[in-house]
Short mmCIF file of C-alpha atoms in Angstrom, two decimals:
data_model
loop_
_atom_site.label_atom_id
_atom_site.label_comp_id
_atom_site.label_asym_id
_atom_site.label_seq_id
_atom_site.Cartn_x
_atom_site.Cartn_y
_atom_site.Cartn_z
CA MET A 42 0.00 0.00 0.00
CA ILE A 43 2.84 2.38 0.83
CA GLN A 44 4.55 1.64 -2.49
CA GLN A 45 1.29 2.26 -4.35
CA SER A 46 0.84 5.65 -2.64
CA SER A 47 4.39 6.62 -3.56
CA ASN A 48 3.74 5.73 -7.19
CA ILE A 49 0.55 7.77 -7.19
CA ASN A 50 2.38 10.78 -5.76
CA THR A 51 5.15 10.39 -8.32
CA VAL A 52 2.66 10.19 -11.19
CA THR A 53 0.80 13.22 -9.85
CA SER A 54 4.05 15.19 -9.51
CA ILE A 55 5.11 14.31 -13.06
CA SER A 56 1.64 15.22 -14.32
CA ASN A 57 1.84 18.62 -12.62
CA ILE A 58 5.26 19.26 -14.14
CA ASN A 59 4.01 18.30 -17.60
CA ASN A 60 0.93 20.54 -17.23
CA ARG A 61 2.95 23.50 -16.00
CA GLU A 62 3.04 26.29 -18.58
CA PRO A 63 6.66 27.11 -19.45
CA LYS A 64 7.87 30.65 -18.83
CA LYS A 65 8.53 32.74 -21.89
CA GLU A 66 10.93 35.04 -20.07
CA LEU A 67 13.26 34.66 -17.09
CA ASP A 68 12.87 37.12 -14.24
CA LYS A 69 15.27 38.14 -11.45
CA ASP A 70 14.03 35.28 -9.20
CA ASP A 71 14.93 32.72 -11.87
CA PHE A 72 18.36 34.27 -12.24
CA LEU A 73 18.92 34.15 -8.47
CA ASN A 74 17.77 30.48 -8.30
CA LEU A 75 20.21 29.55 -11.07
CA LEU A 76 23.02 31.30 -9.21
CA VAL A 77 22.21 29.54 -5.91
CA THR A 78 21.92 26.15 -7.67
CA GLN A 79 25.28 26.71 -9.30
CA LEU A 80 26.87 27.41 -5.91
CA LYS A 81 25.25 24.38 -4.28
CA ASN A 82 26.43 22.00 -7.01
CA GLN A 83 29.92 23.31 -7.62
CA ASP A 84 32.89 20.99 -7.32
CA PRO A 85 34.43 21.44 -3.81
CA LEU A 86 37.86 20.68 -5.32
CA ASN A 87 37.35 23.25 -8.05
CA PRO A 88 35.11 25.99 -6.62
CA LEU A 89 33.75 28.91 -8.59
CA ASP A 90 36.36 31.54 -9.25
CA ASN A 91 35.90 34.67 -7.12
CA SER A 92 36.07 37.04 -10.07
CA GLU A 93 33.49 34.98 -11.96
CA PHE A 94 31.20 34.93 -8.89
CA ILE A 95 31.50 38.70 -8.49
CA ALA A 96 30.72 39.18 -12.17
CA GLN A 97 27.58 37.05 -11.88
CA THR A 98 26.35 38.85 -8.75
CA THR A 99 26.99 42.17 -10.48
CA GLN A 100 24.92 40.97 -13.43
CA PHE A 101 22.13 40.00 -11.03
CA SER A 102 22.21 43.44 -9.37
CA SER A 103 22.06 45.16 -12.77
CA LEU A 104 19.21 42.91 -13.87
CA GLU A 105 17.23 43.72 -10.72
CA GLN A 106 17.71 47.47 -11.22
CA LEU A 107 16.63 47.24 -14.87
CA ILE A 108 13.51 45.28 -13.92
CA ASN A 109 12.60 47.81 -11.21
CA ILE A 110 13.08 50.70 -13.65
CA SER A 111 10.94 48.90 -16.24
CA GLU A 112 8.13 48.32 -13.72
CA LYS A 113 8.16 51.99 -12.65
CA PHE A 114 8.13 53.09 -16.29
CA ASP A 115 5.16 50.80 -17.04
CA LYS A 116 3.25 52.32 -14.09
CA LEU A 117 4.07 55.81 -15.36
CA ILE A 118 2.71 54.94 -18.80
CA ASP A 119 -0.45 53.44 -17.28
CA ASN A 120 -1.05 56.59 -15.20
CA GLU A 121 -0.51 58.80 -18.25
CA GLU A 122 -2.88 56.73 -20.40
CA SER A 123 -5.49 56.75 -17.61
CA SER A 124 -5.12 60.52 -17.27
CA ASN A 125 -5.57 61.03 -21.01
CA LEU A 126 -8.61 58.74 -21.02
CA ASN A 127 -10.19 60.78 -18.20
CA LEU A 128 -9.46 63.96 -20.15
CA PHE A 129 -11.14 62.66 -23.31
CA SER A 130 -14.14 61.44 -21.32
CA ALA A 131 -14.48 64.82 -19.58
CA VAL A 132 -14.79 66.62 -22.93
CA SER A 133 -18.48 65.64 -22.99
CA PHE A 134 -19.01 68.15 -20.13
CA ILE A 135 -18.20 71.13 -22.37
CA ASP A 136 -21.17 73.53 -22.78
CA LYS A 137 -22.97 71.88 -19.88
CA THR A 138 -23.79 73.71 -16.64
CA ILE A 139 -22.51 72.24 -13.40
CA ASN A 140 -23.31 72.90 -9.76
CA PHE A 141 -20.21 72.64 -7.60
CA TYR A 142 -18.92 73.27 -4.09
CA GLY A 143 -17.03 76.56 -4.04
CA ASN A 144 -17.32 80.30 -3.36
CA ASP A 145 -16.48 81.73 -6.81
CA PHE A 146 -19.32 82.81 -9.09
CA SER A 147 -20.07 84.85 -12.18
CA ALA A 148 -22.72 87.61 -12.05
CA ASP A 149 -24.58 88.92 -15.10
CA GLU A 150 -26.48 92.19 -15.39
CA ASN A 151 -29.23 90.78 -13.16
CA GLY A 152 -26.85 89.65 -10.43
CA ALA A 153 -26.50 86.07 -9.17
CA LEU A 154 -28.18 83.49 -6.99
CA LEU A 155 -25.96 82.37 -4.10
CA ARG A 156 -26.48 78.97 -2.48
CA PHE A 157 -25.15 77.67 0.83
CA ASP A 158 -25.87 75.00 3.45
CA ILE A 159 -25.75 75.66 7.20
CA SER A 160 -25.25 72.85 9.73
CA GLY A 161 -27.26 73.93 12.76
CA THR A 162 -29.81 76.61 13.58
CA PRO A 163 -28.30 80.07 13.08
CA ALA A 164 -29.19 83.14 15.16
CA THR A 165 -27.30 85.42 12.74
CA THR A 166 -26.22 84.92 9.13
CA ASN A 167 -24.03 87.43 7.29
CA ILE A 168 -23.00 87.30 3.63
CA GLU A 169 -19.91 89.10 2.34
CA ILE A 170 -19.33 89.56 -1.40
CA TYR A 171 -15.94 90.34 -2.95
CA ASN A 172 -14.94 91.50 -6.43
CA ASP A 173 -12.24 89.84 -8.55
CA LYS A 174 -9.59 92.04 -6.88
CA GLY A 175 -10.51 90.68 -3.44
CA ALA A 176 -12.15 93.91 -2.24
CA LYS A 177 -15.36 93.60 -0.23
CA VAL A 178 -18.25 95.23 -2.09
CA LYS A 179 -21.30 94.02 -0.18
CA THR A 180 -22.24 92.91 3.33
CA VAL A 181 -25.78 91.82 4.03
CA SER A 182 -27.56 90.09 6.92
CA VAL A 183 -30.13 87.43 6.04
CA LYS A 184 -32.35 85.04 7.96
CA GLY A 185 -30.57 81.72 7.65
CA VAL A 186 -32.02 78.31 8.39
CA ASP A 187 -30.63 74.89 9.19
CA GLY A 188 -30.03 73.23 5.82
CA SER A 189 -30.22 74.73 2.32
CA ASN A 190 -30.27 78.52 1.87
CA THR A 191 -30.29 80.90 -1.09
CA PHE A 192 -29.68 84.62 -1.52
CA SER A 193 -30.45 86.59 -4.68
CA TRP A 194 -27.89 89.35 -5.15
CA ASP A 195 -28.99 92.26 -7.34
CA LEU A 196 -25.40 93.33 -8.21
CA THR A 197 -25.48 96.42 -5.99
CA ASP A 198 -22.81 97.37 -3.46
CA ASP A 199 -23.24 98.63 0.13
CA ASN A 200 -24.12 102.10 -1.22
CA GLY A 201 -26.79 100.80 -3.58
CA ILE A 202 -24.64 101.45 -6.65
CA LYS A 203 -25.02 98.99 -9.50
CA LEU A 204 -21.80 97.12 -10.18
CA ASN A 205 -20.53 95.67 -13.44
CA PRO A 206 -21.20 92.05 -14.35
CA GLY A 207 -18.16 89.87 -13.82
CA ASN A 208 -16.42 87.45 -11.51
CA TYR A 209 -17.03 87.59 -7.77
CA SER A 210 -16.68 85.45 -4.67
CA TYR A 211 -18.56 85.29 -1.38
CA LYS A 212 -18.34 84.22 2.24
CA VAL A 213 -21.07 83.27 4.71
CA VAL A 214 -20.68 83.54 8.48
CA ALA A 215 -23.45 81.89 10.52
CA LYS A 216 -23.51 81.84 14.35
CA ASP A 217 -25.82 80.19 16.86
CA LYS A 218 -27.51 81.93 19.82
CA ASP A 219 -24.35 81.47 21.91
CA GLY A 220 -22.17 83.18 19.31
CA ASN A 221 -20.55 79.95 18.11
CA GLU A 222 -19.77 79.84 14.41
CA LEU A 223 -21.65 77.12 12.53
CA PRO A 224 -20.27 75.01 9.65
CA VAL A 225 -21.26 76.45 6.26
CA ARG A 226 -20.77 74.89 2.83
CA LEU A 227 -20.96 77.18 -0.22
CA SER A 228 -21.94 76.16 -3.73
CA SER A 229 -22.11 77.83 -7.12
CA SER A 230 -22.76 77.04 -10.76
CA GLY A 231 -21.38 77.82 -14.20
CA ARG A 232 -21.00 76.63 -17.76
CA VAL A 233 -18.02 74.45 -18.67
CA ILE A 234 -15.99 76.09 -21.44
CA GLY A 235 -13.04 73.73 -21.44
CA VAL A 236 -11.30 70.74 -19.88
CA LEU A 237 -7.62 70.59 -19.01
CA LYS A 238 -5.04 68.59 -17.11
CA GLU A 239 -3.28 69.85 -14.00
CA GLY A 240 -0.67 67.26 -13.09
CA ASN A 241 -2.46 63.91 -13.28
CA SER A 242 -5.85 65.45 -12.52
CA THR A 243 -8.58 66.56 -14.91
CA VAL A 244 -10.24 69.91 -14.12
CA PHE A 245 -13.18 71.75 -15.66
CA ASP A 246 -12.64 75.35 -16.76
CA LEU A 247 -15.62 77.65 -16.15
CA GLY A 248 -13.80 80.83 -17.08
CA PHE A 249 -14.11 82.41 -13.64
CA THR A 250 -12.84 79.33 -11.80
CA LYS A 251 -11.65 75.75 -12.23
CA VAL A 252 -13.54 72.84 -10.72
CA LYS A 253 -12.26 69.39 -9.79
CA PRO A 254 -14.45 66.32 -10.43
CA ASP A 255 -14.97 65.64 -6.70
CA GLU A 256 -16.33 69.19 -6.27
CA ILE A 257 -19.21 68.70 -8.72
CA ILE A 258 -22.70 68.36 -7.27
CA SER A 259 -24.77 68.00 -10.44
CA VAL A 260 -24.60 68.43 -14.21
CA TYR A 261 -27.34 69.62 -16.56
CA ASN A 262 -27.81 71.08 -20.04
#
């Protein structure tokens, strides 16, 4: 019975070897195994020459470095191809309007609708509007609520003077009854006029600002 089991194991082992798919290329592990096997089976009376051994280990070190460089280069190519693919896919957003998280906005002759979310019940809510030079042009107090809020700005400054259409930004400060500042998240919207790459990231150009994909809330025609 023991002999029969041994034969079965031998047959199985041979079968596995025969079914094993041969490698088309040798890697650094194969090279190292060959080197170790050579050392284990060398003639004790005629060992491997030191200079020859050093040459082989040097070859192994060079092979390992080349393989590592090749792997890094392949990853770089994959990242570049993935980045280009994302860029080409993002082109379909051009001429579409997107809602996004951010405080930049573009005002036309009628002004602009500002949107923001407040986490908590505010006792006071103040909105500050700045022009494209960073100068404050408007401060207004509104009645904020917990959740979604909107404010329609008529493009006038603190003196009631009509300003020119253009690019602006805004800030919202909401405080509770104890004077503690509440978390506020601002959002805006605009039409996508272009798509570009910044590093390995794809961004959407709205003219007055650039928006990253993870900042987009919604997209519509």
